[in-house]
PDB file of C-alpha atoms in Angstrom:
ATOM      1  CA  MET A  30       0.077  19.009  13.099  1.00 40.00           C
ATOM      2  CA  ALA A  31      -2.297  17.770  15.784  1.00 42.00           C
ATOM      3  CA  ALA A  32      -2.845  14.047  16.085  1.00 45.00           C
ATOM      4  CA  GLY A  33      -5.742  13.044  13.880  1.00 44.00           C
ATOM      5  CA  ASP A  34      -6.015  16.475  12.238  1.00 49.00           C
ATOM      6  CA  GLU A  35      -8.343  15.593   9.369  1.00 50.00           C
ATOM      7  CA  ARG A  36      -7.546  18.797   7.466  1.00 52.00           C
ATOM      8  CA  THR A  37      -3.845  18.059   7.053  1.00 66.00           C
ATOM      9  CA  ARG A  38      -3.098  14.397   7.727  1.00 83.00           C
ATOM     10  CA  ARG A  39      -3.476  12.411   4.498  1.00 94.00           C
ATOM     11  CA  ILE A  40      -3.515   8.644   4.078  1.00 97.00           C
ATOM     12  CA  THR A  41      -3.075   6.876   0.756  1.00 98.00           C
ATOM     13  CA  LEU A  42      -4.579   3.393   0.505  1.00 98.00           C
ATOM     14  CA  ILE A  43      -2.979   1.519  -2.400  1.00 98.00           C
ATOM     15  CA  SER A  44      -4.973  -1.575  -3.297  1.00 97.00           C
ATOM     16  CA  GLY A  45      -3.348  -4.224  -5.447  1.00 95.00           C
ATOM     17  CA  SER A  46      -6.205  -6.671  -5.810  1.00 92.00           C
ATOM     18  CA  ALA A  47      -7.118  -7.943  -9.261  1.00 86.00           C
ATOM     19  CA  ARG A  48     -10.792  -7.610  -8.217  1.00 86.00           C
ATOM     20  CA  THR A  49     -12.007  -4.194  -7.138  1.00 86.00           C
ATOM     21  CA  ASP A  50     -15.046  -5.726  -5.444  1.00 86.00           C
ATOM     22  CA  GLY A  51     -13.176  -8.605  -3.789  1.00 88.00           C
ATOM     23  CA  HIS A  52     -12.270  -9.196  -0.154  1.00 90.00           C
ATOM     24  CA  THR A  53      -9.347  -6.786  -0.133  1.00 93.00           C
ATOM     25  CA  GLY A  54     -11.528  -4.116  -1.747  1.00 93.00           C
ATOM     26  CA  ALA A  55     -14.194  -4.590   0.912  1.00 92.00           C
ATOM     27  CA  LEU A  56     -11.646  -4.114   3.686  1.00 94.00           C
ATOM     28  CA  VAL A  57     -10.157  -1.053   1.987  1.00 95.00           C
ATOM     29  CA  ALA A  58     -13.651   0.446   1.583  1.00 94.00           C
ATOM     30  CA  TYR A  59     -14.418  -0.204   5.251  1.00 95.00           C
ATOM     31  CA  LEU A  60     -11.064   1.289   6.332  1.00 96.00           C
ATOM     32  CA  SER A  61     -11.551   4.281   4.041  1.00 96.00           C
ATOM     33  CA  GLY A  62     -14.942   4.905   5.640  1.00 95.00           C
ATOM     34  CA  LYS A  63     -13.340   4.843   9.079  1.00 95.00           C
ATOM     35  CA  LEU A  64     -10.599   7.267   8.020  1.00 95.00           C
ATOM     36  CA  GLY A  65     -13.001   9.665   6.352  1.00 93.00           C
ATOM     37  CA  ALA A  66     -11.942  12.596   4.179  1.00 93.00           C
ATOM     38  CA  ARG A  67      -8.261  12.185   5.065  1.00 93.00           C
ATOM     39  CA  ALA A  68      -8.089   8.940   3.025  1.00 96.00           C
ATOM     40  CA  GLN A  69      -7.476   8.699  -0.702  1.00 96.00           C
ATOM     41  CA  HIS A  70      -7.780   5.322  -2.399  1.00 96.00           C
ATOM     42  CA  VAL A  71      -5.694   4.112  -5.308  1.00 96.00           C
ATOM     43  CA  ASP A  72      -7.023   0.995  -7.018  1.00 97.00           C
ATOM     44  CA  LEU A  73      -4.137  -0.321  -9.111  1.00 97.00           C
ATOM     45  CA  SER A  74      -6.490  -2.596 -11.080  1.00 94.00           C
ATOM     46  CA  THR A  75      -8.053   0.511 -12.648  1.00 95.00           C
ATOM     47  CA  LEU A  76      -4.707   2.116 -13.558  1.00 96.00           C
ATOM     48  CA  THR A  77      -1.922   1.402 -15.992  1.00 94.00           C
ATOM     49  CA  VAL A  78       1.476   0.766 -14.459  1.00 94.00           C
ATOM     50  CA  ALA A  79       3.963  -0.441 -17.047  1.00 91.00           C
ATOM     51  CA  PRO A  80       6.541  -3.048 -16.026  1.00 90.00           C
ATOM     52  CA  PHE A  81       9.923  -1.793 -14.919  1.00 89.00           C
ATOM     53  CA  ASP A  82      12.434  -1.485 -17.741  1.00 87.00           C
ATOM     54  CA  TYR A  83      16.073  -0.471 -17.210  1.00 83.00           C
ATOM     55  CA  ALA A  84      16.150   1.128 -20.670  1.00 80.00           C
ATOM     56  CA  ARG A  85      13.019   3.235 -20.264  1.00 75.00           C
ATOM     57  CA  HIS A  86      11.338   5.229 -17.554  1.00 67.00           C
ATOM     58  CA  ASP A  87       7.754   5.352 -18.673  1.00 67.00           C
ATOM     59  CA  ASP A  88       5.999   8.643 -18.061  1.00 76.00           C
ATOM     60  CA  ARG A  89       2.953   7.654 -20.100  1.00 84.00           C
ATOM     61  CA  ASP A  90       1.351   5.556 -17.389  1.00 92.00           C
ATOM     62  CA  ASP A  91      -0.124   6.190 -13.934  1.00 95.00           C
ATOM     63  CA  PHE A  92       2.942   5.355 -11.816  1.00 94.00           C
ATOM     64  CA  ARG A  93       4.017   8.931 -11.130  1.00 93.00           C
ATOM     65  CA  SER A  94       0.490  10.027 -10.208  1.00 95.00           C
ATOM     66  CA  VAL A  95       0.417   7.333  -7.518  1.00 97.00           C
ATOM     67  CA  VAL A  96       3.825   8.452  -6.235  1.00 96.00           C
ATOM     68  CA  THR A  97       2.477  12.016  -6.083  1.00 96.00           C
ATOM     69  CA  MET A  98      -0.399  10.810  -3.925  1.00 97.00           C
ATOM     70  CA  MET A  99       2.077   9.009  -1.667  1.00 97.00           C
ATOM     71  CA  LEU A 100       4.086  12.215  -1.328  1.00 97.00           C
ATOM     72  CA  GLU A 101       0.937  14.094  -0.293  1.00 96.00           C
ATOM     73  CA  SER A 102       0.363  11.614   2.541  1.00 97.00           C
ATOM     74  CA  GLN A 103       1.838  10.930   5.929  1.00 97.00           C
ATOM     75  CA  ASP A 104       0.615   7.318   5.901  1.00 98.00           C
ATOM     76  CA  ILE A 105       0.650   4.741   3.125  1.00 98.00           C
ATOM     77  CA  VAL A 106      -1.337   1.521   3.424  1.00 98.00           C
ATOM     78  CA  PHE A 107      -0.523  -1.207   0.925  1.00 98.00           C
ATOM     79  CA  ALA A 108      -3.446  -3.605   0.584  1.00 98.00           C
ATOM     80  CA  THR A 109      -3.204  -6.926  -1.213  1.00 97.00           C
ATOM     81  CA  PRO A 110      -4.651 -10.383  -1.254  1.00 96.00           C
ATOM     82  CA  VAL A 111      -2.180 -13.200  -0.781  1.00 96.00           C
ATOM     83  CA  TYR A 112      -1.686 -14.796  -4.202  1.00 93.00           C
ATOM     84  CA  TRP A 113       0.516 -17.869  -4.203  1.00 92.00           C
ATOM     85  CA  TYR A 114       2.144 -16.776  -0.919  1.00 94.00           C
ATOM     86  CA  ALA A 115       3.117 -13.348  -2.274  1.00 96.00           C
ATOM     87  CA  MET A 116       1.658  -9.912  -3.011  1.00 97.00           C
ATOM     88  CA  SER A 117      -0.620  -9.535  -6.021  1.00 96.00           C
ATOM     89  CA  ALA A 118       0.759  -8.958  -9.522  1.00 95.00           C
ATOM     90  CA  PRO A 119      -0.543  -5.353  -9.768  1.00 95.00           C
ATOM     91  CA  LEU A 120       1.152  -4.441  -6.497  1.00 97.00           C
ATOM     92  CA  LYS A 121       4.351  -6.276  -7.448  1.00 97.00           C
ATOM     93  CA  ALA A 122       4.492  -4.329 -10.729  1.00 95.00           C
ATOM     94  CA  PHE A 123       4.103  -1.111  -8.742  1.00 96.00           C
ATOM     95  CA  PHE A 124       6.863  -2.148  -6.310  1.00 97.00           C
ATOM     96  CA  ASP A 125       9.139  -2.996  -9.248  1.00 95.00           C
ATOM     97  CA  ARG A 126       8.534   0.476 -10.655  1.00 94.00           C
ATOM     98  CA  LEU A 127       9.732   2.054  -7.412  1.00 95.00           C
ATOM     99  CA  THR A 128      13.152   1.407  -8.950  1.00 92.00           C
ATOM    100  CA  ASP A 129      12.422   4.430 -11.171  1.00 90.00           C
ATOM    101  CA  LEU A 130      12.767   6.513  -8.010  1.00 92.00           C
ATOM    102  CA  LEU A 131      16.353   5.302  -7.728  1.00 89.00           C
ATOM    103  CA  LEU A 132      17.582   5.317 -11.317  1.00 87.00           C
ATOM    104  CA  ASP A 133      15.799   8.194 -13.013  1.00 80.00           C
ATOM    105  CA  PRO A 134      17.493  11.488 -12.057  1.00 83.00           C
ATOM    106  CA  VAL A 135      14.164  13.334 -12.303  1.00 80.00           C
ATOM    107  CA  ASP A 136      12.485  10.905  -9.895  1.00 86.00           C
ATOM    108  CA  ARG A 137      15.282  10.644  -7.295  1.00 91.00           C
ATOM    109  CA  THR A 138      13.947  13.686  -5.484  1.00 93.00           C
ATOM    110  CA  SER A 139      10.577  11.964  -5.103  1.00 94.00           C
ATOM    111  CA  GLY A 140      12.245   8.802  -3.810  1.00 94.00           C
ATOM    112  CA  ARG A 141      14.123  10.773  -1.159  1.00 95.00           C
ATOM    113  CA  ALA A 142      10.981  12.699  -0.237  1.00 96.00           C
ATOM    114  CA  LEU A 143       9.226   9.489   0.847  1.00 97.00           C
ATOM    115  CA  ALA A 144      11.409   9.423   3.965  1.00 97.00           C
ATOM    116  CA  GLY A 145       9.516   9.625   7.236  1.00 97.00           C
ATOM    117  CA  ARG A 146       6.166   8.440   5.919  1.00 97.00           C
ATOM    118  CA  SER A 147       4.487   5.602   7.807  1.00 98.00           C
ATOM    119  CA  VAL A 148       3.928   2.332   5.954  1.00 98.00           C
ATOM    120  CA  TRP A 149       1.263  -0.199   6.859  1.00 98.00           C
ATOM    121  CA  LEU A 150       0.279  -3.507   5.265  1.00 98.00           C
ATOM    122  CA  LEU A 151      -3.197  -4.945   4.928  1.00 97.00           C
ATOM    123  CA  ALA A 152      -3.360  -8.485   3.538  1.00 96.00           C
ATOM    124  CA  THR A 153      -6.216 -10.911   3.045  1.00 95.00           C
ATOM    125  CA  GLY A 154      -6.130 -14.618   2.397  1.00 94.00           C
ATOM    126  CA  ALA A 155      -7.722 -17.997   2.965  1.00 91.00           C
ATOM    127  CA  ASP A 156      -5.088 -19.248   5.411  1.00 92.00           C
ATOM    128  CA  ARG A 157      -5.300 -18.710   9.172  1.00 92.00           C
ATOM    129  CA  SER A 158      -2.248 -16.472   9.137  1.00 94.00           C
ATOM    130  CA  MET A 159      -0.033 -14.528   6.784  1.00 96.00           C
ATOM    131  CA  PRO A 160       2.590 -16.711   5.027  1.00 96.00           C
ATOM    132  CA  PRO A 161       6.058 -16.590   6.585  1.00 96.00           C
ATOM    133  CA  GLY A 162       8.158 -13.866   5.004  1.00 96.00           C
ATOM    134  CA  PHE A 163       5.186 -12.113   3.382  1.00 97.00           C
ATOM    135  CA  GLU A 164       6.019  -8.819   5.091  1.00 97.00           C
ATOM    136  CA  VAL A 165       9.677  -8.799   4.024  1.00 97.00           C
ATOM    137  CA  PRO A 166       9.313  -6.819   0.739  1.00 97.00           C
ATOM    138  CA  PHE A 167       7.144  -4.229   2.490  1.00 98.00           C
ATOM    139  CA  LYS A 168       9.448  -3.811   5.486  1.00 98.00           C
ATOM    140  CA  ARG A 169      12.610  -3.669   3.403  1.00 97.00           C
ATOM    141  CA  THR A 170      11.138  -1.267   0.866  1.00 97.00           C
ATOM    142  CA  ALA A 171      10.060   1.025   3.696  1.00 98.00           C
ATOM    143  CA  ARG A 172      13.532   0.840   5.226  1.00 97.00           C
ATOM    144  CA  TYR A 173      15.249   1.451   1.882  1.00 96.00           C
ATOM    145  CA  PHE A 174      13.274   4.639   1.293  1.00 97.00           C
ATOM    146  CA  ARG A 175      13.709   5.616   4.971  1.00 97.00           C
ATOM    147  CA  MET A 176      10.001   5.346   5.580  1.00 98.00           C
ATOM    148  CA  VAL A 177       8.747   4.133   8.953  1.00 98.00           C
ATOM    149  CA  TRP A 178       7.465   0.548   8.956  1.00 98.00           C
ATOM    150  CA  ARG A 179       4.498   0.451  11.311  1.00 98.00           C
ATOM    151  CA  GLN A 180       2.574  -2.803  11.270  1.00 97.00           C
ATOM    152  CA  SER A 181       0.806  -5.402   9.179  1.00 97.00           C
ATOM    153  CA  PHE A 182      -2.760  -6.590   9.460  1.00 96.00           C
ATOM    154  CA  TYR A 183      -3.980  -9.891   8.084  1.00 96.00           C
ATOM    155  CA  VAL A 184      -7.597 -10.961   7.681  1.00 94.00           C
ATOM    156  CA  GLU A 185      -8.530 -14.557   6.979  1.00 91.00           C
ATOM    157  CA  TRP A 186     -11.504 -14.601   4.662  1.00 85.00           C
ATOM    158  CA  ILE A 187     -13.346 -17.597   3.288  1.00 79.00           C
ATOM    159  CA  ASN A 188     -14.660 -17.199  -0.264  1.00 75.00           C
ATOM    160  CA  GLY A 189     -18.305 -16.222  -0.399  1.00 73.00           C
ATOM    161  CA  ALA A 190     -18.486 -15.164   3.252  1.00 74.00           C
ATOM    162  CA  PRO A 191     -19.461 -11.621   4.243  1.00 77.00           C
ATOM    163  CA  LEU A 192     -16.958  -9.264   5.846  1.00 81.00           C
ATOM    164  CA  PRO A 193     -15.907 -11.189   8.950  1.00 83.00           C
ATOM    165  CA  PRO A 194     -16.265  -9.457  12.346  1.00 86.00           C
ATOM    166  CA  ALA A 195     -12.535 -10.049  12.883  1.00 87.00           C
ATOM    167  CA  GLY A 196     -11.869  -8.110   9.672  1.00 88.00           C
ATOM    168  CA  ARG A 197     -13.909  -5.144  10.882  1.00 90.00           C
ATOM    169  CA  ALA A 198     -12.106  -5.280  14.222  1.00 93.00           C
ATOM    170  CA  GLU A 199      -8.696  -5.305  12.509  1.00 92.00           C
ATOM    171  CA  MET A 200      -9.650  -2.338  10.299  1.00 93.00           C
ATOM    172  CA  ASP A 201     -10.984  -0.443  13.343  1.00 93.00           C
ATOM    173  CA  LYS A 202      -7.652  -1.110  15.076  1.00 95.00           C
ATOM    174  CA  LEU A 203      -5.656   0.030  12.016  1.00 95.00           C
ATOM    175  CA  ALA A 204      -7.745   3.195  11.603  1.00 94.00           C
ATOM    176  CA  ASN A 205      -7.328   4.055  15.284  1.00 94.00           C
ATOM    177  CA  LEU A 206      -3.561   3.555  15.124  1.00 94.00           C
ATOM    178  CA  ILE A 207      -3.251   5.795  12.064  1.00 94.00           C
ATOM    179  CA  ILE A 208      -5.501   8.491  13.514  1.00 92.00           C
ATOM    180  CA  ALA A 209      -3.557   8.450  16.800  1.00 91.00           C
ATOM    181  CA  LEU A 210      -0.263   9.369  15.104  1.00 87.00           C
TER     182      LEU A 210
END
């Protein structure tokens, strides 16, 4: 596949914000616009992802459809606001459910098939920088599934302010890095 081949290279943007129209959503929309038709956006706040349960692997929710989208993509961008120094609850629930890809015999093939995909992180928050250790679950999850950890991007955003120029610049940088692969 040629670098930046829009017909074949797919990118899944998985947004874990509790507010679709919040800061994280604005950055994801901007990034999606930069990536064009190759990008597909998953807004976890509009889906149902049941909590992980060792006794049950729920096939009545949207978890597997999101995994399918990930499998159709070469790049996966996890986007989340920083809530209490950690990823958002919707994204954490999704990460917990990744355990299904380890325990459920039907889903193990999907878990193995994630290998080689690039993983990126987009985080927003009110602090000047990302909290120490914030990237750890993303990096380790990528490593566990033999995906390729690429890079994280953090945008400081003050409530009520418009999309900051630094945020646009970071999304331009992220889009260019993805397209260049």
